[in-house]
Coordinates of C-alpha atoms in Angstrom, one line a residue:
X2 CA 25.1 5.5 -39.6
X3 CA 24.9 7.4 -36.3
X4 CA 23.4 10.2 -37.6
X5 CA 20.8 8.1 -38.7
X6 CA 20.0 6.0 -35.6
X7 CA 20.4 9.5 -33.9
X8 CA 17.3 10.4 -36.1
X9 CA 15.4 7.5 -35.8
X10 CA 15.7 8.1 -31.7
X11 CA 14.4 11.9 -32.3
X12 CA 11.5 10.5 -34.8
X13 CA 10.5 7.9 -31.9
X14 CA 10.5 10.9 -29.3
X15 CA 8.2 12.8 -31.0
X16 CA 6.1 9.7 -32.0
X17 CA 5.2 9.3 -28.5
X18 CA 4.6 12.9 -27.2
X19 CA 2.3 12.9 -30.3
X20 CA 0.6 9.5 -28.9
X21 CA 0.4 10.8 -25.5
X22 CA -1.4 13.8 -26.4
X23 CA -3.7 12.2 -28.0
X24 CA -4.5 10.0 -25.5
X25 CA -4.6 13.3 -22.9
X26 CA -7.2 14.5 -25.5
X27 CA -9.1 11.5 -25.8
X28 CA -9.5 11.0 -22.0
X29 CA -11.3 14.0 -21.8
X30 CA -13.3 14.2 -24.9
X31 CA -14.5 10.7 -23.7
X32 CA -15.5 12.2 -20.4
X33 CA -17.3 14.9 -22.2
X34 CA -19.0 12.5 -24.5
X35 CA -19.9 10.1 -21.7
X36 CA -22.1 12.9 -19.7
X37 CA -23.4 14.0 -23.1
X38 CA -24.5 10.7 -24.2
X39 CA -26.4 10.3 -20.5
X40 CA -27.9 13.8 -21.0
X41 CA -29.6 13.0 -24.4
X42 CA -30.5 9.6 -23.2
X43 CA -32.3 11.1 -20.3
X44 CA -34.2 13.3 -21.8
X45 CA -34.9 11.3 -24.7
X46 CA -36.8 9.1 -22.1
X47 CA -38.7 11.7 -20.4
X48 CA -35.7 14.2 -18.7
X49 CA -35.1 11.5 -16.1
X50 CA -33.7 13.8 -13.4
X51 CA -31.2 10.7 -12.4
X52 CA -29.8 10.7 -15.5
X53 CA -29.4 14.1 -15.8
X54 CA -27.8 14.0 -12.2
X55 CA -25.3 11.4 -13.1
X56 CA -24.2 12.8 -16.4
X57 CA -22.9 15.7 -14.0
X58 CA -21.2 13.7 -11.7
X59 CA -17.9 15.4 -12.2
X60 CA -16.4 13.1 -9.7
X61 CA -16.8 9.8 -11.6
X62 CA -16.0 11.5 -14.9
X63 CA -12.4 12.8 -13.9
X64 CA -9.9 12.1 -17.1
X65 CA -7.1 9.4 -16.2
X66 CA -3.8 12.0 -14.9
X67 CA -1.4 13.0 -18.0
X68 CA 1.2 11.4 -15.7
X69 CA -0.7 8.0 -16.2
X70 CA -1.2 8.3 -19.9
X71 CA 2.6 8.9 -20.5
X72 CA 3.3 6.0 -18.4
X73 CA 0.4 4.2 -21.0
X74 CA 2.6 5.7 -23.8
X75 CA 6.2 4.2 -22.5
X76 CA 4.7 0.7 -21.8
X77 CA 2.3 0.2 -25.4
X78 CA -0.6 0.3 -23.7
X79 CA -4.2 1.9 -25.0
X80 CA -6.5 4.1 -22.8
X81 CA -9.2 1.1 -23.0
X82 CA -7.3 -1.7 -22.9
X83 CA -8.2 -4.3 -19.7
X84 CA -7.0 -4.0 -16.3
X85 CA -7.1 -6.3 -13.7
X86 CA -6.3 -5.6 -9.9
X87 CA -4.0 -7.2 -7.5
X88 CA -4.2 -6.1 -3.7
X89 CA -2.0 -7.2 -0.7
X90 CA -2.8 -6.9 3.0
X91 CA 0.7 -7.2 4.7
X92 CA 2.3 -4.9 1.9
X93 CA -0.5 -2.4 1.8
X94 CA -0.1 -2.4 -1.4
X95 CA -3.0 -1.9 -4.3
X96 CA -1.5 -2.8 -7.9
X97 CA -3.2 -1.9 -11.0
X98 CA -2.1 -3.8 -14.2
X99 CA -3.1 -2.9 -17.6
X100 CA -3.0 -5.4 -21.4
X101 CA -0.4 -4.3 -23.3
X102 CA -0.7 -4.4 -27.5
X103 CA 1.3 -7.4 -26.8
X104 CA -1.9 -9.1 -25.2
X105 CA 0.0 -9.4 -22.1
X106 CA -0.5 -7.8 -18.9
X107 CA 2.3 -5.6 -17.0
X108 CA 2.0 -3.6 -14.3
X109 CA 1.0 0.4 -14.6
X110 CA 1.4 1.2 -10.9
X111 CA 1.0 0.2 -7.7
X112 CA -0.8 2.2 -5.1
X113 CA -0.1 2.2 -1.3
X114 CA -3.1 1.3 0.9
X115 CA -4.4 3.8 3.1
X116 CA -6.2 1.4 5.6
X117 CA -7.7 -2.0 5.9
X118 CA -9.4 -3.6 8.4
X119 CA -8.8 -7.1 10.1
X120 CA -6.4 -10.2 10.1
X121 CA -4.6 -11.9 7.1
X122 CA -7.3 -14.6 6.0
X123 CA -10.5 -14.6 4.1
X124 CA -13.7 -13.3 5.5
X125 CA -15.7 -15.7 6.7
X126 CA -19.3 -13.8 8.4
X127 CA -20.9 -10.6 8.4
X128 CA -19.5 -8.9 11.1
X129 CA -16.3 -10.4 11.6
X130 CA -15.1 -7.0 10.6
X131 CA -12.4 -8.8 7.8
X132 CA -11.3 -8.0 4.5
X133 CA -11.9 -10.2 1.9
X134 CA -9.1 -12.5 0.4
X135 CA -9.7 -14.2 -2.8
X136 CA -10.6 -13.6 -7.0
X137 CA -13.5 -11.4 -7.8
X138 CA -14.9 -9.9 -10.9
X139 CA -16.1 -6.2 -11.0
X140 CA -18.6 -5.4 -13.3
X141 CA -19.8 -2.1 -14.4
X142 CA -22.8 -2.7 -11.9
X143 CA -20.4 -2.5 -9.0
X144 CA -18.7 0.6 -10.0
X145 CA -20.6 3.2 -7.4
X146 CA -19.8 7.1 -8.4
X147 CA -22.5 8.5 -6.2
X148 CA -20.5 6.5 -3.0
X149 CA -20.4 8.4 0.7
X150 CA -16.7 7.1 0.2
X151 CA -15.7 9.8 -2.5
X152 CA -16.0 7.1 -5.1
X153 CA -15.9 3.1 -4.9
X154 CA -16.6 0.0 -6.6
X155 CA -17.8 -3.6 -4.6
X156 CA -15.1 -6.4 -4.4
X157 CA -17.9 -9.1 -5.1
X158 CA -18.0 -10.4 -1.9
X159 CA -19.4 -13.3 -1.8
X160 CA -18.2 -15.4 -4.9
X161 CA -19.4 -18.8 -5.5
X162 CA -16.8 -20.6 -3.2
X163 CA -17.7 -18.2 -0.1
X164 CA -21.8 -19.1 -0.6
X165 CA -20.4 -22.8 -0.8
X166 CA -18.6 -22.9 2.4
X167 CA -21.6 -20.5 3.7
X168 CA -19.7 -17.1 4.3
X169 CA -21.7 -13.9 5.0
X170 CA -21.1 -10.5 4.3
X171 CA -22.1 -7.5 1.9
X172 CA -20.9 -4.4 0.8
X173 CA -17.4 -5.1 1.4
X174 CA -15.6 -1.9 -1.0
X175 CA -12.2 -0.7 -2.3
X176 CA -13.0 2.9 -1.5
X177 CA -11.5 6.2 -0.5
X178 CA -11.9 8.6 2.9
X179 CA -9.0 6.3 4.6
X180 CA -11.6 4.7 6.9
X181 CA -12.2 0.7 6.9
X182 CA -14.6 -1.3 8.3
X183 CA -13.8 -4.5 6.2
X184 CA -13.0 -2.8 3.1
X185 CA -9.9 -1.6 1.6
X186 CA -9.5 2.0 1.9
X187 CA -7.7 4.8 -0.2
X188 CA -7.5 8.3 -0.1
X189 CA -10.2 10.1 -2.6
X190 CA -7.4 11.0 -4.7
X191 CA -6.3 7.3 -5.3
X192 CA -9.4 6.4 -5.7
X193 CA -10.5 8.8 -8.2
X194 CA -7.5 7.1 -10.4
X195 CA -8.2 3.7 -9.8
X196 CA -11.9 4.5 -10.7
X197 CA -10.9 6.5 -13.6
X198 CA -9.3 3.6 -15.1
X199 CA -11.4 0.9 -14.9
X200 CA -14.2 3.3 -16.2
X201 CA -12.0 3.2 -19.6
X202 CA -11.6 0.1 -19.5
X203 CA -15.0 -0.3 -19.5
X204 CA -15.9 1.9 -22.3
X205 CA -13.5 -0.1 -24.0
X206 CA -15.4 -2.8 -23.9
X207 CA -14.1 -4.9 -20.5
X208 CA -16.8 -6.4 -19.3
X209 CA -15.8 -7.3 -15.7
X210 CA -12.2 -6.8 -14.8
X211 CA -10.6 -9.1 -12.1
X212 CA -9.7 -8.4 -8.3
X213 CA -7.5 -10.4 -6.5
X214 CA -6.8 -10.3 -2.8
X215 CA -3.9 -11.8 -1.2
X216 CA -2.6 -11.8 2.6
X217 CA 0.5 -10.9 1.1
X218 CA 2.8 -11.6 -2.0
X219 CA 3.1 -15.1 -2.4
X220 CA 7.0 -15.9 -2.4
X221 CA 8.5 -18.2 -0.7
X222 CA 9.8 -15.8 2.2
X223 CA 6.2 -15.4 3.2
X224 CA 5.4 -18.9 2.6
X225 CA 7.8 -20.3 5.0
X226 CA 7.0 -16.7 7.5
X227 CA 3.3 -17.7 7.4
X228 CA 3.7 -21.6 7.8
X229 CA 1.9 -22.4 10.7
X230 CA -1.1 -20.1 10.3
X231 CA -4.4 -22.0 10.1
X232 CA -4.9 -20.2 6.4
X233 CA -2.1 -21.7 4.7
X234 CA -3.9 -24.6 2.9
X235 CA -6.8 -21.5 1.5
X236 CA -3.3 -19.4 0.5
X237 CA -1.9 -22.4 -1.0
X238 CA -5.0 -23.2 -3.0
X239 CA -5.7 -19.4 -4.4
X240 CA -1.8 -19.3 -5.0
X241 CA -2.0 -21.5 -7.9
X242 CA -4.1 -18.8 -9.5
X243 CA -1.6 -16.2 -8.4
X244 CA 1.3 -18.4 -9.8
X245 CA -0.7 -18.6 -13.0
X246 CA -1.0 -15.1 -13.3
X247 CA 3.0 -14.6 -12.6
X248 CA 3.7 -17.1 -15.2
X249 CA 1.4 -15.9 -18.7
X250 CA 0.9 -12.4 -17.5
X251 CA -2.4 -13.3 -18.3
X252 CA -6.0 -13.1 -16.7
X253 CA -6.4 -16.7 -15.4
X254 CA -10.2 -18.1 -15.7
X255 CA -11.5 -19.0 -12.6
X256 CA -14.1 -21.5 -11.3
X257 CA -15.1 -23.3 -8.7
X258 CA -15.9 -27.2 -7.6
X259 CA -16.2 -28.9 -4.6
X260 CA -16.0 -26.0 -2.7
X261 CA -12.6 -25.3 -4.1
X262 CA -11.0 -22.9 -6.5
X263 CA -9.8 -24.4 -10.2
X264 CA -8.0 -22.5 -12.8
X265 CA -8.2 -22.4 -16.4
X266 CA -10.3 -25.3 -16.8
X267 CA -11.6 -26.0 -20.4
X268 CA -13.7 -29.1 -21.8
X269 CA -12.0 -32.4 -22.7
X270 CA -10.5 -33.0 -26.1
X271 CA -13.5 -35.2 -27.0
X272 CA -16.3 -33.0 -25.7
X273 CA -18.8 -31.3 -27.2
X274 CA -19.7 -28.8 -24.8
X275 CA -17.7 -26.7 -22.2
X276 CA -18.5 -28.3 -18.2
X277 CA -20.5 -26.8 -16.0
X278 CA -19.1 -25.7 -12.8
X279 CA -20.8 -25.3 -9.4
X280 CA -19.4 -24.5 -6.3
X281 CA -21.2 -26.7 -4.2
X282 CA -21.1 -30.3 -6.7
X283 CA -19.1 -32.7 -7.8
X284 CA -16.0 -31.0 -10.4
X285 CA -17.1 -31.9 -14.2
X286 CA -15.0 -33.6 -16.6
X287 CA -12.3 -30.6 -17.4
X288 CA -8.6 -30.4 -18.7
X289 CA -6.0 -27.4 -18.2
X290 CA -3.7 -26.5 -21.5
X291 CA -1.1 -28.6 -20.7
X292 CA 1.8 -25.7 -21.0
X293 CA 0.5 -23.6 -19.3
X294 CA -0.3 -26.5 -16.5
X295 CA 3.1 -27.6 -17.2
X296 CA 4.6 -23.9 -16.9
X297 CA 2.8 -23.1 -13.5
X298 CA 3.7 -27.0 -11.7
X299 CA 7.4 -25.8 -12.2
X300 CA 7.5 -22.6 -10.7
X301 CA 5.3 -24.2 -8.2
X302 CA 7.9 -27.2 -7.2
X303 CA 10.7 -24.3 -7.4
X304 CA 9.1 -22.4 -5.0
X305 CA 7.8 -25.0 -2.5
X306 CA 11.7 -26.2 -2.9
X307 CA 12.7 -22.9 -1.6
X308 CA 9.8 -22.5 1.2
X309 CA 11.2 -26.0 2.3
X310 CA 14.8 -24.8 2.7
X311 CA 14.1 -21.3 4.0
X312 CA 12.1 -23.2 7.0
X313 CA 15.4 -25.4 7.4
X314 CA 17.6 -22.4 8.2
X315 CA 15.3 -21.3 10.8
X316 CA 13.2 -18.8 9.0
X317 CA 10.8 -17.3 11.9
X318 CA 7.3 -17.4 12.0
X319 CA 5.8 -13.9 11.4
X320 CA 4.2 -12.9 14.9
X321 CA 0.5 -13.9 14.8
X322 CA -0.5 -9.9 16.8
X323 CA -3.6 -9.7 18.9
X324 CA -5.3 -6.3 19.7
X325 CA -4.3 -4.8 15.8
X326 CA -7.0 -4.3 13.4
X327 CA -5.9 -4.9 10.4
X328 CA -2.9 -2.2 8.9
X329 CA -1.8 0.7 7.5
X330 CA 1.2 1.4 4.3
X331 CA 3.9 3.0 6.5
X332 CA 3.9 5.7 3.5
X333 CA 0.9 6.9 5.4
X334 CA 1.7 5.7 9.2
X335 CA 4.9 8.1 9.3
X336 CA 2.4 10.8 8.8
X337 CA 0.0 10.4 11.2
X338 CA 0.2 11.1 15.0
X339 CA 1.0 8.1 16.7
X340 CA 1.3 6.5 13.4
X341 CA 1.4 2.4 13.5
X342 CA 1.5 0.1 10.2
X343 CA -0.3 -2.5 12.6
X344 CA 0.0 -5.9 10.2
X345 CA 1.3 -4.6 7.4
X346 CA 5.1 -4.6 6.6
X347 CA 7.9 -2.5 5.0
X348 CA 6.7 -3.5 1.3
X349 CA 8.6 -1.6 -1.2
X350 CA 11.5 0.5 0.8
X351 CA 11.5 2.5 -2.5
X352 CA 8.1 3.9 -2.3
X353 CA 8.9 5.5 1.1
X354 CA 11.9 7.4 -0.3
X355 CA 10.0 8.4 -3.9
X356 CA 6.6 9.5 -2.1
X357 CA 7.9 12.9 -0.3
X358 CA 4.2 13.9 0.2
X359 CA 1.2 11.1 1.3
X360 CA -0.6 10.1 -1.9
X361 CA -4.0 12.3 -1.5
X362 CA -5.5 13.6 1.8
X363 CA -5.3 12.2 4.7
X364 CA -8.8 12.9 6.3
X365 CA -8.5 14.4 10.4
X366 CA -10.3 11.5 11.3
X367 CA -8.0 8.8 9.9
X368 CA -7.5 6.0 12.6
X369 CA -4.4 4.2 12.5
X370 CA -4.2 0.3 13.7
X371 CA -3.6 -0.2 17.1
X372 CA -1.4 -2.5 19.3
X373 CA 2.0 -3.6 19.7
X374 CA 3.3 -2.2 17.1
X375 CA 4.6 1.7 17.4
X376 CA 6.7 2.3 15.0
X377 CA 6.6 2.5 11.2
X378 CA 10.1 1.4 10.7
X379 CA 9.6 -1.6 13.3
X380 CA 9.9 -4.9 12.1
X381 CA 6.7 -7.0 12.3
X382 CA 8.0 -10.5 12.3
X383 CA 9.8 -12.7 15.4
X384 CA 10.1 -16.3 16.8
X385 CA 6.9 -17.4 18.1
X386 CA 5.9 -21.0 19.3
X387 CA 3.6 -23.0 16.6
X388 CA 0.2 -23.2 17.5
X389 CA 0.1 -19.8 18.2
X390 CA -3.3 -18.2 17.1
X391 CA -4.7 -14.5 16.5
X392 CA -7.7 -12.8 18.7
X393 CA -7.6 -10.0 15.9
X394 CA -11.1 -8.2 15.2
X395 CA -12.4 -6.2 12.7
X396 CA -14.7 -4.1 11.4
X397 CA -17.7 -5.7 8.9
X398 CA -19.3 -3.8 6.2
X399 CA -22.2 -1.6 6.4
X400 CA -25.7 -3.1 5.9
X401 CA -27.2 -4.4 2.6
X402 CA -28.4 -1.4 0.0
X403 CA -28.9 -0.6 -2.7
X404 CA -27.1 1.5 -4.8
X405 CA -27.8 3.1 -8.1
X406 CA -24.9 5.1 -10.7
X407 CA -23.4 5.7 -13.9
X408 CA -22.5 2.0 -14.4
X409 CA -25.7 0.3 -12.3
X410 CA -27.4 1.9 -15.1
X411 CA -25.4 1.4 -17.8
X412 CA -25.2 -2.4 -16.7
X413 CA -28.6 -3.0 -16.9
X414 CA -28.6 -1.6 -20.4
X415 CA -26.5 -4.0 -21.8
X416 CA -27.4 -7.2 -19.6
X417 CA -24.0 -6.9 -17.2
X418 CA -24.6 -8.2 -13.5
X419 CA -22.8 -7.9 -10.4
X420 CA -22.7 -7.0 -6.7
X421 CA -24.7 -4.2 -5.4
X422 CA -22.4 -0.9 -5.0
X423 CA -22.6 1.2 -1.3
X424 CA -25.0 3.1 -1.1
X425 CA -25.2 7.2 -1.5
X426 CA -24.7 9.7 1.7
X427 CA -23.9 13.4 1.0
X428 CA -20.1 14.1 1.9
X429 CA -19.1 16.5 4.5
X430 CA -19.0 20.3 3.4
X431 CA -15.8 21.3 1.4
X432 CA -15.3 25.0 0.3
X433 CA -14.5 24.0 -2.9
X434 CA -17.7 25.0 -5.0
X435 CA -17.5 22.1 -7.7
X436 CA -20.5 21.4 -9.6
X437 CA -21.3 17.3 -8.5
X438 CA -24.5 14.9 -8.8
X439 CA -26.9 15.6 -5.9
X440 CA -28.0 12.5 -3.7
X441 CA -30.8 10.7 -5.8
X442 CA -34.2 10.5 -3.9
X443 CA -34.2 6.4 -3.6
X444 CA -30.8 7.1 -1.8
X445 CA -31.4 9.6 1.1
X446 CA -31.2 6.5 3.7
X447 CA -27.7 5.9 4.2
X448 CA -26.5 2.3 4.5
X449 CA -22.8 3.1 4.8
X450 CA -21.2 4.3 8.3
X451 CA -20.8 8.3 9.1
X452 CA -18.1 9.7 10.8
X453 CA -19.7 10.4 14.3
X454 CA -16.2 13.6 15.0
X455 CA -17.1 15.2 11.5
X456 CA -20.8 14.9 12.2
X457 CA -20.5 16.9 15.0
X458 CA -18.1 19.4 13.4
X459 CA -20.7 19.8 11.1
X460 CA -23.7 20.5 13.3
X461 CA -21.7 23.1 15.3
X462 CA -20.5 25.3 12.4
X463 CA -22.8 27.8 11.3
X464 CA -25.0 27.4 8.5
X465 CA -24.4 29.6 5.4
X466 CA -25.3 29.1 1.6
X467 CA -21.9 28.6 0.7
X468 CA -22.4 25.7 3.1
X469 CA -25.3 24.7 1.9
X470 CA -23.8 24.5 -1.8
X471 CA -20.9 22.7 -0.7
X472 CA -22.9 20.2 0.8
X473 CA -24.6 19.5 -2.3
X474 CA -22.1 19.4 -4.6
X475 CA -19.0 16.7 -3.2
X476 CA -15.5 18.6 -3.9
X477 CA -13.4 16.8 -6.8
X478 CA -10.0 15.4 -5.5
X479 CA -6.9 16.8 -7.4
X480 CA -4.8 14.1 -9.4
X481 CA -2.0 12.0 -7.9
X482 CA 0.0 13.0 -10.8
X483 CA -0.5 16.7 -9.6
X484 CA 0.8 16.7 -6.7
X485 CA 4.4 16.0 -7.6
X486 CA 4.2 19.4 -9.8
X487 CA 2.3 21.4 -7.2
X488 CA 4.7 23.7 -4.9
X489 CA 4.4 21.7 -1.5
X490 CA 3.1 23.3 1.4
X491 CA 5.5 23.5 4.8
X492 CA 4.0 20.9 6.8
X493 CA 3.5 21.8 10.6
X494 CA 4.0 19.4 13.7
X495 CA 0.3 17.9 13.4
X496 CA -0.3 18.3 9.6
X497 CA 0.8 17.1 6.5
X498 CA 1.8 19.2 4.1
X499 CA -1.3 19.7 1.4
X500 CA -3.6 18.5 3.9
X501 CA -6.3 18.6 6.5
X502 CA -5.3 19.1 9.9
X503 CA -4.2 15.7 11.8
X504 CA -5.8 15.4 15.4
X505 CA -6.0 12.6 17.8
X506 CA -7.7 9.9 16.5
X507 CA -10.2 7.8 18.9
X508 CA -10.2 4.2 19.4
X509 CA -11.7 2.2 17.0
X510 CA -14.5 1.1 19.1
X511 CA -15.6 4.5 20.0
X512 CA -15.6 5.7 16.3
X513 CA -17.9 2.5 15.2
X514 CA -19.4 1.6 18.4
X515 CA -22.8 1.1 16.2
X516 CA -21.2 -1.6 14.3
X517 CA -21.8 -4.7 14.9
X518 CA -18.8 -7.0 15.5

């Protein structure tokens, strides 16, 4: 009998290095097949040189990391099965959940944020220089490869309830570079993953996936922490959607009605058709599946139970900082001169100790929050009086424009809207000579913010044609899942090990003194 189950364990081993080869194999075949497909299409149609150009972008067609196709293999999930996205501002955090063959979602891995711009709480205007907070659905439209970021893809901001309440704002991005002006930023390496696998889930068929943005996980800790700021009855409200999701493991479908969220509303038993939702009006006549209504109201009264007696013991109310924009995951604040996390906490404490290297490059030019705060390992929450309210500014997106891409196009095919993505800027010179899309002709404006420091590094170094090529053709980013196997470099006083050189960052105004605030 042992010998057998000892069999049946070998068997299983080998069943899955089998699977994950396959899917290794199929990752890049896919890729191969995607820039292919373009390159017929293209010149099918007349050798459309933007076609052609974005069947080569080698940036947007990087296979998902072996690393994350194992960890596919271990938890039953398919290369092209849905994601959805789950972000947190005080954590830093960036999580990335993937359907399981079970139906259900679990959680594939969770990324720690680079940088992001302004206070906990929604966006409200273009220009307050905030991140968005809220649920948003990413279509293949919004998906930009040809981005001055690296890579990117638009949150969606604004969604229905934002026009309702008459919020402004545009081009607000998860992206990479490390830089934020109302967006969440990663480093090109993260965001070559993150973009690599909601490409797949795409050619699986996805056809949006969701994006939700939280101030912070909603537990009761932070509930009771964050009781007094002027947001809570918005958190409360986008928490049921958050508790949904905790409770099914399941996408929850979101509308809205009188300016208001509502969750997984379906027509009436006796209806004939499904209601018709609009921000701005009067709610139709709707139901929610009464077990799953039932299952969420009883985590709900759990939780408000233990809010209620957490703020009885004298639970203190997380500082409300002035003079920080926004924060920084400490994973990437301990590396960087005069590092600060700013508003973001601890998070994880595991992801500090696991993460012996930063996550991807951290650019020279990365500008850590400022105020208060000076520490990564000081704690970010103390007694203050109620009533106490925030001066916190922060940076807006760049101006509307239009971007074109890989998935703008391959939206319009099929009939898929969304957002427009950032629009296209040429990335700094990089040595490494890897063959990349070109800037297309209706992109040579740029909308998005340049770096003024590595502008001017780049007009004083002297021109070359190895220069010249880098400049047209954007480096690729090695995998997160490399960098674990690759021998680490010694790290120096002002560098991190694998990286760019670290200098002094300037203030935040001087960097964007162009944008408008």
């Amino acid at each position: 009998m042992a010998s057998g189950h000892v069999r049946y364990n070998w068997g299983a081993k080998i069943a899955r290095r089998v699977w994950s080869f396959a899917l290794i194999d199929r990752s890049l075949f896919r890729a191969l097949v995607a820039s292919a497909v373009l390159a017929a299409g293209a010149l099918l149609a007349g050798c459309n040189s933007d076609e052609i150009s974005l069947a080569n972008n080698a940036k947007a067609n990087q296979p998902v990391p072996p690393q994350l196709l194992a960890e596919m293999v271990s938890k039953d999930m398919d290369l092209q099965s849905p994601i959805l996205v789950r972000l947190f501002k005080q954590e830093a955090e960036l999580e990335v959940w993937k359907q399981a063959r079970s139906g259900r979602f679990a959680l594939l891995k969770t990324y720690p944020i680079c940088r992001w711009s302004g206070d906990l709480g929604p966006k409200v205007r273009e220009g307050d220089r905030q991140a968005p907070e809220g649920f948003y659905s990413i279509t293949p439209a919004q998906m930009n490869p040809q981005s001055a970021y690296y890579l990117s893809f638009n949150t969606g901001y604004p969604n229905a309830y934002d026009r309702a309440l008459g919020r402004s704002g545009s081009q607000l991005m998860v992206h990479g570079d490390c830089s934020s002006r109302g967006c969440y930023a990663m480093t090109d390496e993260q965001i070559a993953e993150i973009y690599s696998l909601g490409r797949e889930s795409f050619f699986g068929g996805q056809r949006a996936f969701q994006f939700q943005a939280y101030p912070f996980k909603m537990t009761p800790v932070n509930m009771a922490k964050h009781r007094n700021n002027p947001n809570m009855p918005f958190w409360k409200m986008i928490k049921e959607g958050y508790d949904d999701f905790e409770v099914t493991r399941q996408e929850p479908k979101v509308d809205f009605c009188e300016k208001r969220y509502v969750f997984n509303a379906v027509k009436p038993p006796n209806a004939t058709r499904d209601p018709v939702f609009d921000a701005s009006a009067k709610c139709p006549a709707y139901v929610v599946p009464g077990e799953v209504a039932s299952a969420v109201r009883q985590r709900e009264q759990a939780e408000e139970a233990e809010t209620a007696k957490l703020i009885s013991k004298g639970t203190p109310v997380a500082r409300l900082n002035t003079g920080i924009d926004g924060g920084m995951n400490r994973v990437f604040a301990a590396r960087v001169p005069n590092g600060n996390t700013g508003l973001s906490e601890a998070g994880d404490p595991g992801m500090s100790l696991a993460l012996a290297r930063a996550p991807g490059t951290i650019p020279a030019t990365v500008n850590p929050p400022r105020g208060p705060v000076t520490s990564p390992d000081e704690p970010l929450v103390a007694s203050m009086a109620p009533g106490t309210t925030s001066s916190t500014q922060v940076a807006s997106a760049a101006p509307d424009g239009q971007s074109g891409g890989f998935f703008s196009n391959l939206a319009r095919k099929v009939g898929f809207g969304g957002a427009t993505a950032d629009a296209s800027a040429s990335a700094p010179p990089q040595p490494q000579p890897v063959a990349a899309a070109k800037p297309r002709a209706n992109e040579a404006k740029h909308h998005e913010p340049q770096h003024p420091e590595a502008s001017a590094k780049i007009a004083a170094a002297p021109k070359s044609d190895t220069t010249k090529q880098a400049s047209a053709r954007p480096p690729l980013k090695p995998s997160l899942a490399g960098n674990s196997d690759a021998p680490a470099a010694t790290a120096k006083d002002d560098a991190v090990a694998g990286s760019q050189p670290i200098v002094q960052a300037n203030s935040f105004e001087n960097r964007f003194s162009a944008t408008p605030k």
